[in-house]
Structure formats: structure tokens, C-alpha cells
C-alpha positions as a Markdown table, in Angstrom:
| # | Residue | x | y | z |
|---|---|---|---|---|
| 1 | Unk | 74.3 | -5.0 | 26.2 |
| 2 | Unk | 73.1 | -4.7 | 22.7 |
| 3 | Unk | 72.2 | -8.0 | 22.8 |
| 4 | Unk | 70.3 | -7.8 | 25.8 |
| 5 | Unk | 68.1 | -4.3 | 24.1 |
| 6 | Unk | 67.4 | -6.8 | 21.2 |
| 7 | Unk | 66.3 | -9.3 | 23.5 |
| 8 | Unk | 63.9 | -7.2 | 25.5 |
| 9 | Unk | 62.8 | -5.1 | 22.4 |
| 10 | Unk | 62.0 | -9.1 | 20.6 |
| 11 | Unk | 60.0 | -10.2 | 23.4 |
| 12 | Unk | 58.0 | -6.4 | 23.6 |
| 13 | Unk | 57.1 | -6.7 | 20.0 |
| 14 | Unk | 56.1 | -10.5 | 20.8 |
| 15 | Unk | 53.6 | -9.7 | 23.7 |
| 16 | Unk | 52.4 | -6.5 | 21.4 |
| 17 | Unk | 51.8 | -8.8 | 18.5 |
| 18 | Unk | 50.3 | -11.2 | 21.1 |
| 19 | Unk | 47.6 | -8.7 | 22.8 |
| 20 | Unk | 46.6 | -7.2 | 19.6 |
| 21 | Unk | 45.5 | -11.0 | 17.9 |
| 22 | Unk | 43.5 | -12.2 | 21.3 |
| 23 | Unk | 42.0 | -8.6 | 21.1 |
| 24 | Unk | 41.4 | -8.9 | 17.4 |
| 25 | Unk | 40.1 | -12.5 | 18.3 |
| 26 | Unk | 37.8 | -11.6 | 21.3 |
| 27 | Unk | 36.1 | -8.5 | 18.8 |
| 28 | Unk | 35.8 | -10.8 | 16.4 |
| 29 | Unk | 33.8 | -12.8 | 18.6 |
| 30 | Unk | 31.6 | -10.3 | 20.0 |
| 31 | Unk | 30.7 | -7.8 | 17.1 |
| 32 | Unk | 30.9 | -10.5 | 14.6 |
| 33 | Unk | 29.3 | -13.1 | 16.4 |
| 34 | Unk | 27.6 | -12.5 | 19.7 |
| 35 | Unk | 26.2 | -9.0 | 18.9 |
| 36 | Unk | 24.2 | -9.8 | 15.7 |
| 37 | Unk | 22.9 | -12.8 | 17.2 |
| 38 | Unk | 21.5 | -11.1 | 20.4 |
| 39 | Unk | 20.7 | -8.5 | 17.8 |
| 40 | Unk | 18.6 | -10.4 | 15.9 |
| 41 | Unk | 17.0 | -12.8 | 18.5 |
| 42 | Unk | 15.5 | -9.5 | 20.4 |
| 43 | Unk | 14.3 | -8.2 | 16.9 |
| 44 | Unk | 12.7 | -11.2 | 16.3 |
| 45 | Unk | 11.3 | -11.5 | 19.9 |
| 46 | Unk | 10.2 | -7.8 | 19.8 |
| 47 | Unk | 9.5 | -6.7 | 16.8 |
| 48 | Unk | 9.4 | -9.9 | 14.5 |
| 49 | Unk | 7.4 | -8.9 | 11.4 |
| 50 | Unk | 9.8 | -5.5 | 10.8 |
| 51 | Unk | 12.6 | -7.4 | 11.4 |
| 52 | Unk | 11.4 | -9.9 | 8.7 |
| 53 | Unk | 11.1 | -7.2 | 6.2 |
| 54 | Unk | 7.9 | -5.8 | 7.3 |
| 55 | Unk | 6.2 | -8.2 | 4.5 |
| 56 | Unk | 2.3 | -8.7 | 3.7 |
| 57 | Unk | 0.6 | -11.7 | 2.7 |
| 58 | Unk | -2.6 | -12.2 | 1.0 |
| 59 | Unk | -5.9 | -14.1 | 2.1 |
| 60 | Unk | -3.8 | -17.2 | 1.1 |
| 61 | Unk | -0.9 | -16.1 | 2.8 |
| 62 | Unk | 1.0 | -16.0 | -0.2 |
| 63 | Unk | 3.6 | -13.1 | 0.3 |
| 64 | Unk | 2.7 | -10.3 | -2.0 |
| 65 | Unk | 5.3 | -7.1 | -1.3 |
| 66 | Unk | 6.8 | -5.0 | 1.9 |
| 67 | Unk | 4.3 | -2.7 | 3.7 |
| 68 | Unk | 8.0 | -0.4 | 2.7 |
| 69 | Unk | 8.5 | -0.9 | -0.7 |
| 70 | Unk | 6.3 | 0.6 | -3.3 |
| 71 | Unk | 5.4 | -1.6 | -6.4 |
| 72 | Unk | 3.9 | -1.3 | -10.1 |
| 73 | Unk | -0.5 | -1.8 | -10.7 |
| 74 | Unk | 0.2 | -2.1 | -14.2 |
| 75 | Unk | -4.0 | -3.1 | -13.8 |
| 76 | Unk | -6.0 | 0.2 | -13.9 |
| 77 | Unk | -8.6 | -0.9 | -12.0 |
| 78 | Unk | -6.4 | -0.7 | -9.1 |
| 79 | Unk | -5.3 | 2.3 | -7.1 |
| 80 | Unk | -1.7 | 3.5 | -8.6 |
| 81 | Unk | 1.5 | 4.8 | -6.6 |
| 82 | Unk | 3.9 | 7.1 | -6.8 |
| 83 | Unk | 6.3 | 7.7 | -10.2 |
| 84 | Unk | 9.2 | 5.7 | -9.4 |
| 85 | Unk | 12.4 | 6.4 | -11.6 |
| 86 | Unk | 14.1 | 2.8 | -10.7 |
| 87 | Unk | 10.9 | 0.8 | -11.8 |
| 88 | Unk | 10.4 | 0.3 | -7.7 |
| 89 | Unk | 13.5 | -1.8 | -7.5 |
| 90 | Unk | 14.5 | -2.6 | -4.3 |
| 91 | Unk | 18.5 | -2.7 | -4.8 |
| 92 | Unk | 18.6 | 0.6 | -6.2 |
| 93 | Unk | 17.1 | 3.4 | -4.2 |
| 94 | Unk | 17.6 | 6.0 | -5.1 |
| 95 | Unk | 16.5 | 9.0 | -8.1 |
| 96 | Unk | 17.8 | 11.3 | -10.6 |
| 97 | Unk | 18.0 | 14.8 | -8.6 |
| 98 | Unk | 17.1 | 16.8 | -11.3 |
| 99 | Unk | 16.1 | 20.7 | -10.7 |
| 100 | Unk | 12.9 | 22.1 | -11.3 |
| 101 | Unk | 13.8 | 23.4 | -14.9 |
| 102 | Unk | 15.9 | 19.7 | -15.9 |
| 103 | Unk | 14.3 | 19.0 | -19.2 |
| 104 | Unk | 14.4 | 15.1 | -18.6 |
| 105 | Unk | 12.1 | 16.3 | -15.3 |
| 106 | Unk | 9.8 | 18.2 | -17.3 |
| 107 | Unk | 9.1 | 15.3 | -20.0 |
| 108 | Unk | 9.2 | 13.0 | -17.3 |
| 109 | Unk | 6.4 | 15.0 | -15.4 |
| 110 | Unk | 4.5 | 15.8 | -18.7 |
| 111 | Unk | 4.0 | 12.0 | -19.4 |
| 112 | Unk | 2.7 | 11.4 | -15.2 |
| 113 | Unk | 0.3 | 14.2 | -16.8 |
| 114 | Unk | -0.5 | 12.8 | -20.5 |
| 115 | Unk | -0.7 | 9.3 | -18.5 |
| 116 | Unk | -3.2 | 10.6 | -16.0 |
| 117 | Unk | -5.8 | 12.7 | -18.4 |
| 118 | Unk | -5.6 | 8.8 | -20.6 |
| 119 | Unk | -7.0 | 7.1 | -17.5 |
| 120 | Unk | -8.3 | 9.5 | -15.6 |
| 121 | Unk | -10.7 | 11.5 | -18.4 |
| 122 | Unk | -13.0 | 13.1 | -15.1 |
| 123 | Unk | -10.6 | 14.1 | -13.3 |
| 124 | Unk | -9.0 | 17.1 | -14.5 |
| 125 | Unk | -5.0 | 18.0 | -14.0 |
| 126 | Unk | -5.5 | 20.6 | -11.5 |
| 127 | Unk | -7.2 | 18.2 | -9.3 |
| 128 | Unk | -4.3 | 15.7 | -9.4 |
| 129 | Unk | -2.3 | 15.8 | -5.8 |
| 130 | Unk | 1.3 | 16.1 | -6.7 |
| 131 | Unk | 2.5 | 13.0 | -5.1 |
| 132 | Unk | 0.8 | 11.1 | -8.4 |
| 133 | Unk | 3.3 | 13.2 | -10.7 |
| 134 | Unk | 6.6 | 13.1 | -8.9 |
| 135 | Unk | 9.0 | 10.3 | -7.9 |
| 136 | Unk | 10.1 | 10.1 | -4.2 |
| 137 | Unk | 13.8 | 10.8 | -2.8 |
| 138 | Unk | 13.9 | 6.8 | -2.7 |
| 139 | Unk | 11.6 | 5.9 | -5.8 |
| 140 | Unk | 10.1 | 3.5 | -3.7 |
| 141 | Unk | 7.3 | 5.0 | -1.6 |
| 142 | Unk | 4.7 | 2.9 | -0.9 |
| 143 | Unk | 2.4 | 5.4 | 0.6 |
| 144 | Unk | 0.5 | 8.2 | -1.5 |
| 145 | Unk | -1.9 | 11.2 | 0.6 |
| 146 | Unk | -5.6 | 10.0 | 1.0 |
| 147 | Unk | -6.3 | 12.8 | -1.4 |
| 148 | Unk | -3.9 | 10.7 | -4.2 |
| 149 | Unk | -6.1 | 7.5 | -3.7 |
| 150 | Unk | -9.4 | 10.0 | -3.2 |
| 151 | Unk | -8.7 | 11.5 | -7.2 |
| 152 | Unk | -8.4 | 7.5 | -8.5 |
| 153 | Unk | -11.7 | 6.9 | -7.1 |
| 154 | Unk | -14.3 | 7.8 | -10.4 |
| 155 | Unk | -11.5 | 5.7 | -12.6 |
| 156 | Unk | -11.9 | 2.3 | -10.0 |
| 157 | Unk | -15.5 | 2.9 | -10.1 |
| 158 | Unk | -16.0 | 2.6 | -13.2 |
| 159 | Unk | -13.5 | -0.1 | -13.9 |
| 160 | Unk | -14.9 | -2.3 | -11.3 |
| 161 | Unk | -18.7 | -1.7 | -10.2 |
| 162 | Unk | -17.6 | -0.8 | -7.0 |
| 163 | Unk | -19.9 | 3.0 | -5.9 |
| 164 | Unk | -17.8 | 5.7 | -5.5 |
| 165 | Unk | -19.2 | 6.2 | -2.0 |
| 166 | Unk | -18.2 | 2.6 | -1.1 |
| 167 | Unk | -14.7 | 3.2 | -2.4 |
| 168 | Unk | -13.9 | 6.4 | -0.4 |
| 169 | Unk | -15.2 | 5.0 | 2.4 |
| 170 | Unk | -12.5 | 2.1 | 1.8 |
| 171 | Unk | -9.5 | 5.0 | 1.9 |
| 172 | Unk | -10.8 | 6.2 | 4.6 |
| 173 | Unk | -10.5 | 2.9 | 7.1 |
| 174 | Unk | -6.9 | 2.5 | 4.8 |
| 175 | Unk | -5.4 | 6.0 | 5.7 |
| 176 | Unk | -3.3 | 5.9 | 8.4 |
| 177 | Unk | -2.6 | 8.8 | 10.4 |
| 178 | Unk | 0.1 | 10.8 | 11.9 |
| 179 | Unk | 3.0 | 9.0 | 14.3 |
| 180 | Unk | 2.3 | 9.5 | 17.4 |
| 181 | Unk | -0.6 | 11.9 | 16.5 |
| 182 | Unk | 2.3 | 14.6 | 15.5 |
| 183 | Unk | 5.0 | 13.4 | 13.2 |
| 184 | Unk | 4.5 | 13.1 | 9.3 |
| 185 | Unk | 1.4 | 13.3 | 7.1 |
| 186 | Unk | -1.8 | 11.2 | 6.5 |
| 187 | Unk | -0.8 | 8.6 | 4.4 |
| 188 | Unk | -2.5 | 5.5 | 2.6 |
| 189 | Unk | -0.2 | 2.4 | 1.7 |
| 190 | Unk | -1.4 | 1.4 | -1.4 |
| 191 | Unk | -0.2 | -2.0 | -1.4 |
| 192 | Unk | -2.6 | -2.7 | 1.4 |
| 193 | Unk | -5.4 | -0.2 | -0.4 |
| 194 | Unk | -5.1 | -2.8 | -3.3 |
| 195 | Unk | -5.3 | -5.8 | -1.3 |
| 196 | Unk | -8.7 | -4.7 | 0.5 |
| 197 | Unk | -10.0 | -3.6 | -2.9 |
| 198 | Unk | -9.4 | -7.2 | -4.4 |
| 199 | Unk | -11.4 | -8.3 | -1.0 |
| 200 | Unk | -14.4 | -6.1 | -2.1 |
| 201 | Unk | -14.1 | -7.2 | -5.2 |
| 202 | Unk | -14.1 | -10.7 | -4.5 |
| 203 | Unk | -17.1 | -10.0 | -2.3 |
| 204 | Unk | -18.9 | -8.5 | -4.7 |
């Protein structure tokens, strides 16, 4: 009798061990296989440039940044973006969460400042929009307010023979406007501000 219990509880365990692989197997299969591939073949049939990274080329076609990912103009001739605590680096997102009265935020914020009246000598501090002297949540926002690229106008200007009426018209066609008419703020992506100033540039 006891033998026969064994017997029965051997084979259970058996066909319990045996459903759980070929279920194991067959998820395998679909979530590690199947599903990203169907995933990805829609994104790229659909949506293939933000599945790609959302990335933008030059006149060449070179591949110069992501339309998502903010990036250095060490060049002062060319609009600047946000602070960025991580340098703009891509694998680290992120930014020191420091509250309003932080010492390392008020030196860090007193430099932006310093930096800005250096560059900037005709445009005084209390004109400066306040996404020029703070980092972003990520430290990689590649978007500043039309106002932001509007302030670096007199500085471009006069780094690059380009009018100032000329250049405010050019953040103007560059701003790009609420989602969906509703959600979010103005915003100008200065990577893309850049690239159509090196075109009016190279024009000139």
C-alpha cells in the first residue's frame, strides 16, 4: 500500500515537474522570443525613427545626437542648453536632488550665473529664463523655452553676423508647440535650433 502511495506520489511529482518545464519552455518562447520580435517589427513599421532612437542627421546625413537627449555647445556662437549635472551622459540620468538652500546648489547655480554675465554681457541676470540656470530631473533635456533661446540671441548675433531679427525669426519656425494643443509648454530643441543655425550660417 505504501508502495503503491510512493508510486502515485513519484509519477504526480513527474507530470508536475513535466507541465511546469513545457510551460517554462512555451513562455520562454513567446515573451522571450515572439513578443519582442512582433514588438519591434510594428515599431519599426509604425513608428520607425522613435524606435531607432529618435536620432538626427545632418545635411550629410551624418548622425549628429537624439532629438531626446540634450548635448554640450562648448562653441558660443551656438544656442546653449540646459545645466546638466552628468555632463549629458546618456547612461546616467539622473541629478543630485539637492533642496533649495544645498550649498553645492547654490554654487552650482552662482557659476550658470557668473557663466552667463561672461558671455552674455547685454543681457542682464534678471532677464535670464530659469531653465538656463537649473539642471533638469534627467540632466539631459534637450529642449529649453523659446524665451531661453530668445535671451542668447544679442550673444549669436554678434558672434556670427547673423541680425538679431533674422535670428528670432529662426526660434520662432524652431519652437514647437503644445501636444496636442494642451499638454506641456512651448519648447525649442536646441539640437535642431543649432543645426538650422549652422544652415544660415553656411548660407550666409
Amino acid at each position: 500500500m505504501v508502495s503503491r502511495v510512493n508510486h502515485e506520489g513519484a509519477e504526480t511529482a513527474r507530470f508536475s515537474l513535466s507541465i511546469a518545464v513545457r510551460a517554462s519552455l512555451v513562455f520562454i518562447v513567446v515573451c522571450g522570443l515572439i513578443y519582442p520580435l512582433v514588438s519591434t517589427g510594428i515599431a519599426q513599421a509604425i513608428f520607425p525613427a522613435q524606435a531607432n532612437g529618435s536620432l538626427v542627421q545632418n545635411r550629410s546625413g551624418a548622425v549628429v545626437g537624439s532629438e531626446l537627449i540634450g548635448q554640450q555647445f562648448s562653441d558660443p556662437k551656438y544656442f546653449q542648453g540646459r545645466v546638466s549635472s552628468i555632463d549629458y551622459k546618456a547612461d546616467a540620468s539622473g541629478s543630485n536632488n539637492y533642496a533649495p538652500s544645498n550649498p553645492e546648489l547654490v554654487k552650482r547655480t552662482q557659476e550658470s550665473i557668473e557663466a552667463w554675465k561672461t558671455a552674455n554681457p547685454g543681457v542682464p541676470v534678471s532677464e535670464v529664463p530659469i531653465d538656463l540656470l537649473t539642471n533638469s530631473a534627467s540632466g539631459l533635456d534637450p529642449h529649453i523655452s523659446p524665451k531661453a533661446a530668445q535671451a542668447q540671441v544679442p550673444r549669436i548675433s554678434k558672434l556670427t553676423g547673423i541680425s538679431e531679427a533674422d535670428l528670432g525669426k529662426l526660434v520662432e519656425r524652431q519652437t514647437e508647440g503644445r501636444d496636442l494643443g494642451v499638454f506641456g509648454e512651448p519648447r525649442v530643441n536646441v539640437l535642431k535650433l543649432n543645426l538650422a543655425l549652422t544652415e544660415m550660417m553656411t548660407i550666409k
